[in-house]
Coordinates of C-alpha atoms and ligand atoms in Angstrom, one line a residue:
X114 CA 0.0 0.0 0.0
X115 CA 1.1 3.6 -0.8
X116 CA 2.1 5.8 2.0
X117 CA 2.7 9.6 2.7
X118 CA 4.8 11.1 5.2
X119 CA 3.6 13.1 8.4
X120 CA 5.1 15.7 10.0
X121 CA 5.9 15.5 13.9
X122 CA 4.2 18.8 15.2
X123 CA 7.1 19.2 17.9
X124 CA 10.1 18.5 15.9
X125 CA 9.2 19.4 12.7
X126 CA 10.5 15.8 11.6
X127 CA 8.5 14.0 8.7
X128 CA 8.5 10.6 10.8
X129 CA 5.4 8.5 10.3
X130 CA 4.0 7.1 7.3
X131 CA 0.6 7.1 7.0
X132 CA -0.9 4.2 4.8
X133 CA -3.3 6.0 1.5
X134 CA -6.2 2.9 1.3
X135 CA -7.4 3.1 -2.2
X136 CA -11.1 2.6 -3.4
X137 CA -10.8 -1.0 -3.3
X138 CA -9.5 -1.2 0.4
X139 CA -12.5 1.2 1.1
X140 CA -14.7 -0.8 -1.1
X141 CA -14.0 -4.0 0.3
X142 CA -14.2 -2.2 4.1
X143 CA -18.1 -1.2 2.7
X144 CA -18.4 -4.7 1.7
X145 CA -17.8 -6.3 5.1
X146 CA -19.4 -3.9 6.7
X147 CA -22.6 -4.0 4.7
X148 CA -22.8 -8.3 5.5
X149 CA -22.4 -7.7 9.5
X150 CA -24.8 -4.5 9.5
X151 CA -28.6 -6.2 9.0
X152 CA -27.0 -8.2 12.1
X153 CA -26.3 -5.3 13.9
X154 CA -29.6 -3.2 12.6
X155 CA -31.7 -6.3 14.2
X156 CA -29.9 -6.9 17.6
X157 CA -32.2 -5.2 20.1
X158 CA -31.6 -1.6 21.0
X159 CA -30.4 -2.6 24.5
X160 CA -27.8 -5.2 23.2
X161 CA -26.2 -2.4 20.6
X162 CA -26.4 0.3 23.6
X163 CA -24.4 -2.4 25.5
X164 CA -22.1 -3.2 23.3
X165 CA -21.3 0.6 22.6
X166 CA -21.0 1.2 26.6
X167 CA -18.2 -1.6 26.3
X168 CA -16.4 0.6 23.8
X169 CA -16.7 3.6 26.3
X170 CA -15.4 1.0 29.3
X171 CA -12.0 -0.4 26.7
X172 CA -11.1 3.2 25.7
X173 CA -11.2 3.9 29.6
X174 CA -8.8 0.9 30.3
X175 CA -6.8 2.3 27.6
X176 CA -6.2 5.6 28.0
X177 CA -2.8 5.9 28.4
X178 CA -1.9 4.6 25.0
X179 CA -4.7 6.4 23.2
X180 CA -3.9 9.9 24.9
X181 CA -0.2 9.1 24.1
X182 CA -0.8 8.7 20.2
X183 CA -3.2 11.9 20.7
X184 CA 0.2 14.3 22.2
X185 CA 1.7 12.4 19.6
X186 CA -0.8 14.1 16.3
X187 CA -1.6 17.1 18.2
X188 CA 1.2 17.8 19.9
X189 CA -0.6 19.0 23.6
X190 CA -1.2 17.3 26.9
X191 CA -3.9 18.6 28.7
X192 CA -6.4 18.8 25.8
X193 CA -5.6 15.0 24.7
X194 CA -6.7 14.1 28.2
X195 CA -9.4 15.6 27.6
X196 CA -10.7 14.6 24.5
X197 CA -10.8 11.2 25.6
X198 CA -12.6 11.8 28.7
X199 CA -14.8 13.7 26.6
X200 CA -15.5 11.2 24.2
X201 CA -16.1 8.3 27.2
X202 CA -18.8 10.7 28.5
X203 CA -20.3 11.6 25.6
X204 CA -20.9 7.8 24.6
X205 CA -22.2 7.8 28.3
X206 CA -25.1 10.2 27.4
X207 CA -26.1 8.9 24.1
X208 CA -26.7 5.0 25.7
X209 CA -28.7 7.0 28.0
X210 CA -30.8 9.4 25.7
X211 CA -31.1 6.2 22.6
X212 CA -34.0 4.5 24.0
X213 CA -35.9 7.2 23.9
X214 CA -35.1 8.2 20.6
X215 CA -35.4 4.8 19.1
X216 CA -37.8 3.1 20.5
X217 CA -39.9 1.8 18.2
X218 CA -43.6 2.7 18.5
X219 CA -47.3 0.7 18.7
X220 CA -49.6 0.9 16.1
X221 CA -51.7 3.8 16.5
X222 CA -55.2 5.2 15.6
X223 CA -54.5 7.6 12.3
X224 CA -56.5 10.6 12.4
X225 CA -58.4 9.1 9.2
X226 CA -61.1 6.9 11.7
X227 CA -60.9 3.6 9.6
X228 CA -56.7 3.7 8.7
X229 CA -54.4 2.7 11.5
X230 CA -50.8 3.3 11.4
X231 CA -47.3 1.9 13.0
X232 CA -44.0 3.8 12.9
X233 CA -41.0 1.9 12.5
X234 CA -37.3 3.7 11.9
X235 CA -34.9 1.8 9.5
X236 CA -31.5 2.9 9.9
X237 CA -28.7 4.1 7.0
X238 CA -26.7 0.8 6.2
X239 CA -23.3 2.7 6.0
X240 CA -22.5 6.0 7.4
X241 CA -19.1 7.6 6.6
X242 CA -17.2 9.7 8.6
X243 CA -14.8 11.9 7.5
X244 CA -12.6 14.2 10.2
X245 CA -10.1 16.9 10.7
X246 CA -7.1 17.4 12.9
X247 CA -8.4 19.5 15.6
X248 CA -9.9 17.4 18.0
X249 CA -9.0 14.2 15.9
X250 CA -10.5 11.3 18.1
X251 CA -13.7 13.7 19.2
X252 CA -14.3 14.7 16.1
X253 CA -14.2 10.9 14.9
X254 CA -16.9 9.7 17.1
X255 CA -19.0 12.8 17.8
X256 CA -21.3 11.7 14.7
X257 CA -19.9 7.8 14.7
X258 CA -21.6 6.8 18.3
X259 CA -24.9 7.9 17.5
X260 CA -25.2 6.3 14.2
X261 CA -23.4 2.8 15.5
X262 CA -26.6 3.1 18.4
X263 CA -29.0 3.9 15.6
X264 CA -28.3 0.4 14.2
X265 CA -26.0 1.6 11.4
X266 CA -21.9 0.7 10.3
X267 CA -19.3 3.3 10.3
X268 CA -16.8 3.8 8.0
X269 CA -14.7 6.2 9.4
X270 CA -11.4 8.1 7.5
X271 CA -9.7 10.1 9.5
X272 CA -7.3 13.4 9.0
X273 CA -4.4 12.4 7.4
X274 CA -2.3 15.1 9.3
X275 CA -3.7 13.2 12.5
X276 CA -4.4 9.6 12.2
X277 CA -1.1 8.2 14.9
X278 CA -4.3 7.3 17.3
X279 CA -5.9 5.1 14.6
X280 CA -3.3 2.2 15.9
X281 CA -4.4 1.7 19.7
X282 CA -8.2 2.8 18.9
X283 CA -8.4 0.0 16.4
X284 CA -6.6 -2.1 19.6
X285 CA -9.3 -1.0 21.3
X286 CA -12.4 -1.9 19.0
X287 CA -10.9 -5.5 18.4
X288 CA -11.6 -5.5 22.3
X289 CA -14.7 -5.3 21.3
X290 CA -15.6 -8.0 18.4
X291 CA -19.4 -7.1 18.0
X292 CA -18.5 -3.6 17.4
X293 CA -15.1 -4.4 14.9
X294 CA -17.6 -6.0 12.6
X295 CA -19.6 -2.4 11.9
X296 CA -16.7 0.1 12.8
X297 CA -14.0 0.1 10.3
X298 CA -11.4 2.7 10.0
X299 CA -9.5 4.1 6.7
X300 CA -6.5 6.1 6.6
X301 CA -5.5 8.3 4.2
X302 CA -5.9 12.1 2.3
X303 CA -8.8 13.6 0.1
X304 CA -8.5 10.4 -2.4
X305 CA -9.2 8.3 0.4
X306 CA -12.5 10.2 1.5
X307 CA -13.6 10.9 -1.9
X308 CA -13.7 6.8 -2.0
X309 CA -15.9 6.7 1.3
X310 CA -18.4 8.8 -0.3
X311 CA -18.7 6.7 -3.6
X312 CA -19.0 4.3 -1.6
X313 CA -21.7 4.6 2.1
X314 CA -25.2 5.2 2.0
X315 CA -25.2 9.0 4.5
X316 CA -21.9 11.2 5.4
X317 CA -20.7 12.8 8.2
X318 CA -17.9 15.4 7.4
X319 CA -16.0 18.3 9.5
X320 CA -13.7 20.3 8.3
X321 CA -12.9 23.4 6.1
X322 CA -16.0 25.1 3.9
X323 CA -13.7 24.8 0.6
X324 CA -13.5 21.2 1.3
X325 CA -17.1 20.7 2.6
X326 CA -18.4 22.3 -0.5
X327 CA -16.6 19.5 -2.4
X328 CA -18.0 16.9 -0.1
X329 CA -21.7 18.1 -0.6
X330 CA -21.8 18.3 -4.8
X331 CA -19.9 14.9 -4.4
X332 CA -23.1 13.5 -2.2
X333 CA -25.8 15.0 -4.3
X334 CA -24.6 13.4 -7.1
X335 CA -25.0 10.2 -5.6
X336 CA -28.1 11.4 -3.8
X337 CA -27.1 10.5 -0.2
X338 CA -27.7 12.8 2.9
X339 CA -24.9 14.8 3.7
X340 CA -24.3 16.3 7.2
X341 CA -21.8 19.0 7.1
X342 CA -19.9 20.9 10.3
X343 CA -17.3 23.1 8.5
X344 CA -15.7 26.3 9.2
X345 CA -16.2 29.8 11.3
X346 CA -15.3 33.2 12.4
X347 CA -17.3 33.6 15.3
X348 CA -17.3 36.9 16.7
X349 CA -17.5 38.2 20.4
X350 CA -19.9 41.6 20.6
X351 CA -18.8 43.7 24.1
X352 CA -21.8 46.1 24.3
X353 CA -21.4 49.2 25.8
X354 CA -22.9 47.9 29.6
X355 CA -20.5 45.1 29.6
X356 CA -18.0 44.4 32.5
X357 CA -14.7 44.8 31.0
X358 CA -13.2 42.4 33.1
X359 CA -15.0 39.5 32.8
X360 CA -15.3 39.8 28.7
X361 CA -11.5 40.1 28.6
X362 CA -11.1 37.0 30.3
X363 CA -13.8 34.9 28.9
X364 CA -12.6 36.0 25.9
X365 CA -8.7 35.2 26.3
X366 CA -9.6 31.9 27.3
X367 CA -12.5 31.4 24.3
X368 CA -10.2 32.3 21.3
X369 CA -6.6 31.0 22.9
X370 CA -7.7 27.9 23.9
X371 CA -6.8 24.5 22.3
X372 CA -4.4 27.3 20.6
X373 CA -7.1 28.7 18.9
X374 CA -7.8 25.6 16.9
X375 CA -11.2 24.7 18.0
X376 CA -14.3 25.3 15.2
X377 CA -16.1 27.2 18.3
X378 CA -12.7 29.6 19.0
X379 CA -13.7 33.5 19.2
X380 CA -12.0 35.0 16.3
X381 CA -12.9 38.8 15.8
X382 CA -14.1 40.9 19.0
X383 CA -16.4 44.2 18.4
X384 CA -16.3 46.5 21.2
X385 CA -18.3 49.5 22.2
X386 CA -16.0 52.6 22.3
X387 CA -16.7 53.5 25.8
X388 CA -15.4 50.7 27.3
X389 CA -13.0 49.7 24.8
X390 CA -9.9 51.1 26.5
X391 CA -10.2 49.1 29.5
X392 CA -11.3 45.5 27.5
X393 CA -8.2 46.0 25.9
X394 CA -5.9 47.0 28.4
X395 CA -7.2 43.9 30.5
X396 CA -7.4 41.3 27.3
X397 CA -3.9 41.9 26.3
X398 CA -2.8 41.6 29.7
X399 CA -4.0 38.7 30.0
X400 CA -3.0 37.0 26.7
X401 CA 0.6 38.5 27.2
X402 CA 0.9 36.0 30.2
X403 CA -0.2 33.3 28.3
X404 CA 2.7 30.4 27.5
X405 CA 4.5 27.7 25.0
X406 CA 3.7 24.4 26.3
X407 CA 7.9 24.2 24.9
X408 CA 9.7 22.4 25.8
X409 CA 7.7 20.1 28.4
X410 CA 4.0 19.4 26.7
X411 CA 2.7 18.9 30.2
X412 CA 3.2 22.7 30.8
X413 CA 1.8 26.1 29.8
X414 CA -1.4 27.0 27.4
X415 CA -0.7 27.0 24.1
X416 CA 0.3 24.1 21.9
X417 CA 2.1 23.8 18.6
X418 CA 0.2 24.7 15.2
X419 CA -0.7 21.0 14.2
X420 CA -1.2 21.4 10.7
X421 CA 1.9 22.6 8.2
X422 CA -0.5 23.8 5.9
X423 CA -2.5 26.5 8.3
X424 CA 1.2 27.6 9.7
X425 CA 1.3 29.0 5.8
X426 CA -2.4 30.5 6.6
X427 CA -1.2 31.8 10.0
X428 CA 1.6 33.3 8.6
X429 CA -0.3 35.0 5.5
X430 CA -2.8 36.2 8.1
X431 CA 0.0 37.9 10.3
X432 CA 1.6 39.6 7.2
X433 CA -1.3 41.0 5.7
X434 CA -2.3 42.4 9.1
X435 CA 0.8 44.1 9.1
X436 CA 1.1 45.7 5.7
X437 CA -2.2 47.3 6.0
X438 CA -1.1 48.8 9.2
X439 CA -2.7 46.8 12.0
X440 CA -1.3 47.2 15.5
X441 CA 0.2 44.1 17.3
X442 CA -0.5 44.6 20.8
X443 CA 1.1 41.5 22.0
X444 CA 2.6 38.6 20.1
X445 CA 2.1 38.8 16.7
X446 CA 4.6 36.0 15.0
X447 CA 5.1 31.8 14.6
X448 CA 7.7 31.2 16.3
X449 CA 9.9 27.5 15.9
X450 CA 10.6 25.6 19.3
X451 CA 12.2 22.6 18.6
X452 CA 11.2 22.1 15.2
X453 CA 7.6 23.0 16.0
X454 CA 5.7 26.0 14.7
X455 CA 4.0 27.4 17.4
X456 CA 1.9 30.8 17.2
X457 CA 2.7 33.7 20.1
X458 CA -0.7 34.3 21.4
X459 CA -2.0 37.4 19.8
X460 CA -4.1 40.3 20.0
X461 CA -4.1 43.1 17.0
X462 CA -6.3 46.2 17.0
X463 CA -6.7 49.2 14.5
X464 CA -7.7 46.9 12.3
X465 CA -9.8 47.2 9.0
X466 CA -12.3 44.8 7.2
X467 CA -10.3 43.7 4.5
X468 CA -8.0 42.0 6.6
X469 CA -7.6 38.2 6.5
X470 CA -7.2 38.0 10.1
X471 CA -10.9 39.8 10.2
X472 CA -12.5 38.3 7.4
X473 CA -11.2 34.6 7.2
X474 CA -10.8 31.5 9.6
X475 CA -7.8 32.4 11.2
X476 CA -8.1 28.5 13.4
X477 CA -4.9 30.0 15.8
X478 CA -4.2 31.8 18.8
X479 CA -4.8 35.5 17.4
X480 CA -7.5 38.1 18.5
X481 CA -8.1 41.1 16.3
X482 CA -10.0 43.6 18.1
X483 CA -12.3 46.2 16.5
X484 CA -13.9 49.1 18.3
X485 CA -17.3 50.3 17.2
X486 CA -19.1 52.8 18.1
X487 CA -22.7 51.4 18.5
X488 CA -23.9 48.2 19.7
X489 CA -25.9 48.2 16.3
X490 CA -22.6 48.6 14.4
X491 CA -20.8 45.9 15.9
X492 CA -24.1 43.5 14.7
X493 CA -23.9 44.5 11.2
X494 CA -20.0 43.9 11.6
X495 CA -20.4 40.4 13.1
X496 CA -23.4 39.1 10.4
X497 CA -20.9 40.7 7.6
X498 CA -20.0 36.9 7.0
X499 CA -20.0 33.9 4.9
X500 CA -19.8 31.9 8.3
X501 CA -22.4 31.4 11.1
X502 CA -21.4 28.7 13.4
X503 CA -21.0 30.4 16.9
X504 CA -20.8 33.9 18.9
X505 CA -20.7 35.2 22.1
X506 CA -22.4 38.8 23.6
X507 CA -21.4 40.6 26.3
X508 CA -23.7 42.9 28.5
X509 CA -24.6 43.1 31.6
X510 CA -28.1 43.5 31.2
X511 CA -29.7 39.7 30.2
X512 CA -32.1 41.2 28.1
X513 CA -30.0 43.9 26.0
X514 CA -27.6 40.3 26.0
X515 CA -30.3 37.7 24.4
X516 CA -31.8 40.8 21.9
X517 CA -28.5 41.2 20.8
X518 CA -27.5 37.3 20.3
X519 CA -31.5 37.3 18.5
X520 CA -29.4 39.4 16.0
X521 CA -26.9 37.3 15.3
X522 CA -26.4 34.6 12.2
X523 CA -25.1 32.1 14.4
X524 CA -26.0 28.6 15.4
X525 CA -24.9 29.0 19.2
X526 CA -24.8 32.3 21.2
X527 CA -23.1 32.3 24.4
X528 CA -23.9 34.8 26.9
X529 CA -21.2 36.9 29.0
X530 CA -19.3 33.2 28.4
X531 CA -17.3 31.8 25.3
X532 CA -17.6 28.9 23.7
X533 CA -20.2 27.0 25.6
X534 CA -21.9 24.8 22.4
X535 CA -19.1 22.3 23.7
X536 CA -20.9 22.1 27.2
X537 CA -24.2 21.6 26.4
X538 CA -25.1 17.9 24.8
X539 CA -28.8 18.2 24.5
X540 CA -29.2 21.5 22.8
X541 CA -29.9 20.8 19.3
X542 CA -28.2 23.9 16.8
X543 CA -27.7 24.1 13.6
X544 CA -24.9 26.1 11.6
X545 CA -25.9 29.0 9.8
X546 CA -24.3 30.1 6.4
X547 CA -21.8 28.5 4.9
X548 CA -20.8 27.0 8.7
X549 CA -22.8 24.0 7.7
X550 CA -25.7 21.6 6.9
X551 CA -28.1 19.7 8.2
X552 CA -29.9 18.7 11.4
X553 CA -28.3 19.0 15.0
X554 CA -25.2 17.1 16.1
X555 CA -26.5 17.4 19.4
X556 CA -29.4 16.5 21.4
X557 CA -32.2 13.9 20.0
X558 CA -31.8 14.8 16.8
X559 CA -27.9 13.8 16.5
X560 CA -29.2 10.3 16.3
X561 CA -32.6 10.6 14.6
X562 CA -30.2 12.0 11.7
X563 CA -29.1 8.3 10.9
X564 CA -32.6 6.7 10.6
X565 CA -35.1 6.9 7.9
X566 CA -39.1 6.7 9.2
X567 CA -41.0 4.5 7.9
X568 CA -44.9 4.0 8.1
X569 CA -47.1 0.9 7.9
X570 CA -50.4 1.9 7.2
X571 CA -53.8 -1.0 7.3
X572 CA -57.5 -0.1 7.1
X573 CA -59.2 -1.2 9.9
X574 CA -62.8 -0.1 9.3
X575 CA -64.2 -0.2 5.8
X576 CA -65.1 -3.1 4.5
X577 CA -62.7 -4.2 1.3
X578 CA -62.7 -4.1 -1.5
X579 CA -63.3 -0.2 -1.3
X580 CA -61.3 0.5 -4.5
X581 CA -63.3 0.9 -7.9
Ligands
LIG844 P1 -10.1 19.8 5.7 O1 -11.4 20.2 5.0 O2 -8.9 20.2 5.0 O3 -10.1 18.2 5.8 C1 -11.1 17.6 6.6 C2 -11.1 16.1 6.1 O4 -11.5 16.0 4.8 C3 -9.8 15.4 6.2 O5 -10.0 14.1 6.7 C4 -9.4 15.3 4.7 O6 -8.5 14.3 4.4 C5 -10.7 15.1 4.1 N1 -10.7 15.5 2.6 C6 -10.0 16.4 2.0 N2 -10.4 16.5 0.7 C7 -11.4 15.7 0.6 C8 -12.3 15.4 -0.6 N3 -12.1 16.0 -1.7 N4 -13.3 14.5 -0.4 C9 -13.4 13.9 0.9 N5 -12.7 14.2 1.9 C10 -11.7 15.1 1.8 O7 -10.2 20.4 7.1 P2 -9.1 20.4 8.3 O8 -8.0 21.4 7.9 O9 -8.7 19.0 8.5 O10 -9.9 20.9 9.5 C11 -10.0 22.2 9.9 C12 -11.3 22.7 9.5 O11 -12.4 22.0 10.2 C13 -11.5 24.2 10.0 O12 -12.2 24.9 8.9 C14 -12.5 24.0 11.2 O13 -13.3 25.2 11.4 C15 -13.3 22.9 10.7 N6 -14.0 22.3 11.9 C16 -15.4 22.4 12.0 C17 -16.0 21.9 13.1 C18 -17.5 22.0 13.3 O14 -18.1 21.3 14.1 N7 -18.2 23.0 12.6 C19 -15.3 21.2 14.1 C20 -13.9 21.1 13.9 C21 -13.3 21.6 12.8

């Protein structure tokens, strides 16, 4: 099998290579999974939520390994912790919100008196799952556990720039025979997932807009559902009544975190001229103090950029900020540590809209701040987007707060917070824009995306033949 190299995100070394399964290593995946799915389809709902709690109970036994291969693609510590624990939990939640989702229903009265009608669900024999590099085991089972629950196989590919934890999570499912048979997992690049989506019956795909837009003409020609999370630029609006202090360190931690590579991360603040002094004063203090976790991963707040290809983007960003006379009030370069490109956590002001680091998904640890003068200005400024995916308000009235969040093209509003969509499992959203398509990843709905409803209909009451 072909191969490509990957880059170590500490030491800059291209070290592991990454095996490219062509279409017929998918194909034949699809194969065996579609002969083990009808098995898996008709084992009662409480087997498959048993089986799938087993999976949440091995990748607890082996965390260590998993959260080693995790530092190992991502290059941070505290965040690949996380993301496993994370991931247990949320498998945790769905076993416990399935049954009532799925549970199939009695035959009912239709409201025509003499029909009566019984609801069954049928679920999607293959779903494909295609991921990015930012949360790469999350983001690989966020829409993969509610679909396996539904009754459906999982062909799941990966980022290539992050697929090390693909060895001990396979380790893991083989722990788990019932579920190898419908989970199989394909490494490789764009090739690779183009295959998976000649080849499954629904898609599941996060990542980039440019790439999603791909992914979606490449499913409507085939006519399958595709469910899309891509890209943002979420903004941050500090109204005039805001308390500066608290919206300068929500909003450190809400664009720095994970290094700025999370799809929720704040990306552009607006705010109100009267207390714009003393937001900024406070937010770049606070970024300032932020640190490298270089040269031991267990320590400070900001990791490496993962991908090579968005130090290019960071870089671009940075430069164009500068020549068009931006203000760097703290950081404001990639540094290299070891090998590693890391980004100095950032904040820019006298900024203008034509900016890259304004207009486009930055996806790093950089906060360009623009002051407005109204509260009404800095709406028109945030919905002046392709994106929609998430914002944040700050105010300290909860009124003014939820008008102003009512204004806002954006599937998730946090209030006086950042980045809260991650909290909150059962609140279904949806992306605006160009942020993404289809129904809700979370709540109910992230599993009734994976079924089809079906309706068995009799007549009860008129006497047959009634046809002419
Ligand atoms: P990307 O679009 O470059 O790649 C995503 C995945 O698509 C990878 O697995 C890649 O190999 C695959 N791919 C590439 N070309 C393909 C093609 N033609 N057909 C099928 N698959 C193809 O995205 P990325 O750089 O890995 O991830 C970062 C992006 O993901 C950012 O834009 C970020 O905002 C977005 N993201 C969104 C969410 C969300 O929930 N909305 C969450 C995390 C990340």
């Amino acid at each position: 099998m072909k191969s490509i190299d990957i880059r170590n995100v500490r030491t800059g070394v291209y070290d592991y290579a990454l095996p490219l399964c062509d279409a017929n290593t998918v194909n034949s995946a699809v194969a065996q999974l579609r002969t083990h799915q009808k098995a898996w389809q008709n084992t009662s709902l409480e087997q498959r939520v048993k089986v799938v709690k087993q999976l949440a109970h091995k990748l607890n036994e082996n965390k260590t390994e998993l959260v080693s291969a995790l530092i190992a693609d991502t290059g941070r510590y505290k965040e690949s912790i996380l993301e496993v624990d994370v991931v247990i939990k949320g498998i945790e939640r769905w076993c416990e919100q399935a049954p009532a989702v799925l549970q199939s229903k009695e035959e009912k009265q239709a409201e025509v008196p003499f029909l009566k009608i019984k609801q069954t669900i049928i679920p999607y024999q293959v779903v494909g799952v295609i991921s990015p590099w930012n949360f790469p085991l999350l983001l690989s089972m966020v829409d993969a556990i509610p679909a396996l629950i539904a009754g459906c196989s999982i062909i799941l590919k990966p980022s290539e720039v992050t697929s090390k934890f693909v060895t001990p999570f396979q380790k893991v499912l083989d722990q788990v025979p019932e579920l190898s048979k419908v989970f199989s997992v394909v490494t490789g690049a764009g090739e690779t997932g183009q295959a998976v989506i000649e080849s499954v019956d629904s898609l599941c795909f996060t990542g980039s807009v440019a790439t999603g837009q791909k992914v979606a003409a490449a499913c409507a020609q085939r006519f399958i559902p595709a469910f899309l999370e891509l890209g943002g630029k979420d903004p941050a609006i500090v109204c005039h009544d805001a308390d500066p202090i608290i919206a300068a360190k929500a909003l450190c931690w809400g664009s720095m975190v994970n290094a700025g590579q999370s799809c929720m991360s704040l990306e552009r603040v607006y705010v109100h001229k009267d207390i714009a002094e003393a937001f900024i004063t406070e937010l770049t203090n606070n970024v300032a103090k932020l640190t490298h976790n270089y040269p031991d991963v267990t320590q400070g707040d900001i990791g490496p950029i993962i991908s090579d290809k968005q130090v290019q983007i960071v870089q671009t960003q940075l430069q164009d900020a500068k020549d068009k006379g931006a203000e760097i009030l703290c950081g404001g370069n990639v540094v290299e540590l070891g090998g590693g490109s890391y980004c100095q956590p950032t904040v820019i002001t006298n900024t203008s809209p034509d900016m890259l680091v304004v207009k486009d998904e930055t996806f790093a640890a950089i906060l360009p701040v623009v002051i407005v003068d109204s509260d009404q200005h800095a709406i028109e400024l945030a919905n002046d987007t392709v994106y929609g995916l998430s914002a944040a308000v700050f105010s300290q009235n909860i009124d003014y707060a939820h008008q102003v969040a009512s204004e806002l093209d954006a599937g998730a509003v946090s209030i006086n917070d950042a980045s809260l969509t991650a909290l909150v499992h059962e609140m279904e959203k949806q992306s605006f824009k160009l942020s993404g398509l289809g129904g809700s990843r979370m709540g109910k709905e992230s599993i009734f995306r994976f079924v089809r409803k079906k309706a068995h209909i009799r007549n009860v009451g008129v006497e047959s033949p009634w046809w002419f």
